[in-house]
Amino acid sequence: MLKFLKKIITPYDTPDPSGRISFNKVSDEKKLQIATCALFLEVANADDEFSVEEREKIIIIMKKTFNLTDEAVEDLIDLSKTHMEKSISIYEFTDIVNQNFSRDQKMEVLKNLWRLSYIDDFLHKYEDYFIRKISGNLHLTHADLISAKMEVKEEIQKN
């Protein structure tokens, strides 16, 4: 299945004249899924350790957000990694999220980024950096960033 999806998408994943990755012939929904997943992968890899727990959390988040199967999310993670390798910056992904998600949906992405970063009960400085950068790129305020972080910390303390 993965090879089939890569054959379909890979020929169209060529940089456009600006050097950005082109998602030609990929549905808007698939672009959004790839972009969202790439943001989670970026934060998960920020500390140079992509743990099993982080992978499982991403799978749970992506399944819930986009109503996907485990297999679809596994394929999506692989596709997102490929796009991340070809991308210039996270702006390419946040731009797609901005175009497709409401403010409330972007806040939920932000909360999920915090949940992911705290999966190991430790906030690495690079995870914090990327979440702040992503939050700014999603046009969320500093107050939104702090509010989402505090909400997630409260959730963690309750569990």
Short mmCIF file of C-alpha atoms in Angstrom, two decimals:
data_model
loop_
_atom_site.label_atom_id
_atom_site.label_comp_id
_atom_site.label_asym_id
_atom_site.label_seq_id
_atom_site.Cartn_x
_atom_site.Cartn_y
_atom_site.Cartn_z
CA MET A 1 0.00 0.00 0.00
CA LEU A 2 2.77 2.43 0.93
CA LYS A 3 4.64 1.87 -2.32
CA PHE A 4 1.43 2.45 -4.27
CA LEU A 5 0.79 5.75 -2.48
CA LYS A 6 4.38 6.88 -2.98
CA LYS A 7 4.15 6.12 -6.71
CA ILE A 8 1.01 8.21 -6.94
CA ILE A 9 2.30 11.17 -4.98
CA THR A 10 6.07 11.24 -5.52
CA PRO A 11 6.03 12.27 -9.20
CA TYR A 12 4.14 15.39 -8.22
CA ASP A 13 6.32 16.33 -5.25
CA THR A 14 8.75 18.45 -7.19
CA PRO A 15 9.94 21.86 -6.07
CA ASP A 16 8.25 24.78 -7.77
CA PRO A 17 10.34 27.72 -9.08
CA SER A 18 10.45 29.27 -5.58
CA GLY A 19 12.00 26.05 -4.23
CA ARG A 20 8.91 25.12 -2.23
CA ILE A 21 7.47 21.65 -2.47
CA SER A 22 4.57 21.34 -4.83
CA PHE A 23 1.61 19.21 -3.86
CA ASN A 24 0.18 19.13 -7.38
CA LYS A 25 -2.48 16.50 -7.97
CA VAL A 26 -2.82 15.79 -4.25
CA SER A 27 -6.22 16.47 -2.72
CA ASP A 28 -6.59 19.41 -0.35
CA GLU A 29 -7.48 17.00 2.46
CA LYS A 30 -4.31 14.96 1.87
CA LYS A 31 -2.19 18.15 1.78
CA LEU A 32 -3.66 19.17 5.12
CA GLN A 33 -3.03 15.74 6.60
CA ILE A 34 0.59 15.73 5.41
CA ALA A 35 1.19 19.28 6.64
CA THR A 36 -0.36 18.62 10.05
CA CYS A 37 1.52 15.37 10.50
CA ALA A 38 4.78 17.07 9.47
CA LEU A 39 4.34 19.64 12.25
CA PHE A 40 3.93 16.87 14.81
CA LEU A 41 6.96 15.04 13.43
CA GLU A 42 9.00 18.23 13.55
CA VAL A 43 8.30 18.65 17.26
CA ALA A 44 8.77 14.94 17.99
CA ASN A 45 12.18 15.00 16.30
CA ALA A 46 13.26 18.34 17.81
CA ASP A 47 15.24 16.65 20.58
CA ASP A 48 16.75 14.13 18.12
CA GLU A 49 14.78 11.30 19.72
CA PHE A 50 11.63 9.99 18.08
CA SER A 51 10.33 7.62 20.73
CA VAL A 52 7.74 4.89 20.40
CA GLU A 53 5.50 6.89 22.73
CA GLU A 54 5.75 9.96 20.49
CA ARG A 55 4.93 7.88 17.42
CA GLU A 56 1.93 6.35 19.18
CA LYS A 57 0.72 9.81 20.28
CA ILE A 58 0.98 11.11 16.71
CA ILE A 59 -1.01 8.13 15.47
CA ILE A 60 -3.73 8.77 18.05
CA ILE A 61 -3.88 12.49 17.23
CA MET A 62 -3.98 11.97 13.46
CA LYS A 63 -6.64 9.26 13.73
CA LYS A 64 -8.81 11.51 15.87
CA THR A 65 -8.24 14.69 13.84
CA PHE A 66 -8.81 13.18 10.40
CA ASN A 67 -10.76 9.99 11.16
CA LEU A 68 -8.03 7.75 9.72
CA THR A 69 -7.11 4.09 10.19
CA ASP A 70 -3.83 2.97 11.77
CA GLU A 71 -2.53 1.93 8.35
CA ALA A 72 -3.48 5.26 6.78
CA VAL A 73 -1.64 7.12 9.54
CA GLU A 74 1.45 4.95 9.14
CA ASP A 75 1.47 5.77 5.42
CA LEU A 76 0.87 9.43 6.23
CA ILE A 77 3.85 9.52 8.60
CA ASP A 78 6.07 8.14 5.85
CA LEU A 79 4.71 10.65 3.31
CA SER A 80 5.17 13.50 5.77
CA LYS A 81 8.78 12.49 6.42
CA THR A 82 9.42 12.55 2.67
CA HIS A 83 7.90 16.02 2.36
CA MET A 84 9.88 17.24 5.37
CA GLU A 85 13.14 16.11 3.74
CA LYS A 86 12.29 18.13 0.63
CA SER A 87 10.94 21.19 2.39
CA ILE A 88 12.78 24.41 3.05
CA SER A 89 11.01 25.34 6.29
CA ILE A 90 7.99 24.60 8.44
CA TYR A 91 6.28 27.61 6.86
CA GLU A 92 5.25 25.42 3.93
CA PHE A 93 3.28 23.24 6.32
CA THR A 94 1.89 25.98 8.56
CA ASP A 95 0.70 27.85 5.45
CA ILE A 96 -1.45 24.86 4.44
CA VAL A 97 -2.83 24.57 7.97
CA ASN A 98 -3.62 28.31 7.99
CA GLN A 99 -5.51 28.01 4.73
CA ASN A 100 -7.63 25.08 5.89
CA PHE A 101 -8.12 25.22 9.65
CA SER A 102 -10.20 27.61 11.72
CA ARG A 103 -8.68 29.36 14.72
CA ASP A 104 -10.23 26.73 17.04
CA GLN A 105 -8.75 23.91 14.96
CA LYS A 106 -5.33 25.59 15.03
CA MET A 107 -5.64 25.89 18.82
CA GLU A 108 -6.32 22.16 18.99
CA VAL A 109 -3.20 21.52 16.89
CA LEU A 110 -1.25 23.70 19.31
CA LYS A 111 -2.59 21.81 22.34
CA ASN A 112 -1.71 18.52 20.66
CA LEU A 113 1.82 19.77 20.03
CA TRP A 114 2.14 20.50 23.77
CA ARG A 115 0.68 17.07 24.61
CA LEU A 116 3.23 15.47 22.32
CA SER A 117 6.12 17.42 23.79
CA TYR A 118 5.17 16.39 27.35
CA ILE A 119 4.75 12.70 26.49
CA ASP A 120 8.07 11.97 28.23
CA ASP A 121 7.29 14.33 31.15
CA PHE A 122 10.04 16.69 30.02
CA LEU A 123 9.91 19.74 27.76
CA HIS A 124 13.09 19.91 25.73
CA LYS A 125 14.18 23.43 24.78
CA TYR A 126 14.04 22.60 21.05
CA GLU A 127 10.51 21.23 21.36
CA ASP A 128 9.53 24.48 23.09
CA TYR A 129 11.27 26.48 20.35
CA PHE A 130 9.46 24.68 17.51
CA ILE A 131 6.08 24.92 19.20
CA ARG A 132 6.58 28.67 19.66
CA LYS A 133 7.64 29.03 16.03
CA ILE A 134 4.69 26.98 14.79
CA SER A 135 2.29 28.96 16.99
CA GLY A 136 3.55 32.22 15.50
CA ASN A 137 3.29 30.86 11.97
CA LEU A 138 -0.29 29.81 12.70
CA HIS A 139 -1.05 33.45 13.61
CA LEU A 140 -1.87 32.55 17.19
CA THR A 141 -1.01 35.02 19.94
CA HIS A 142 1.46 34.55 22.75
CA ALA A 143 -1.54 34.41 25.09
CA ASP A 144 -2.93 31.52 22.99
CA LEU A 145 0.41 29.74 23.24
CA ILE A 146 0.55 30.07 27.03
CA SER A 147 -3.13 29.23 27.47
CA ALA A 148 -2.77 26.02 25.46
CA LYS A 149 0.37 25.06 27.36
CA MET A 150 -1.27 25.64 30.75
CA GLU A 151 -4.38 23.69 29.74
CA VAL A 152 -2.26 20.71 28.72
CA LYS A 153 -0.17 20.89 31.91
CA GLU A 154 -3.40 20.82 33.95
CA GLU A 155 -4.60 17.77 31.98
CA ILE A 156 -1.33 16.00 32.71
CA GLN A 157 -1.51 16.78 36.42
CA LYS A 158 -5.05 15.35 36.62
CA ASN A 159 -3.95 12.06 35.08
#
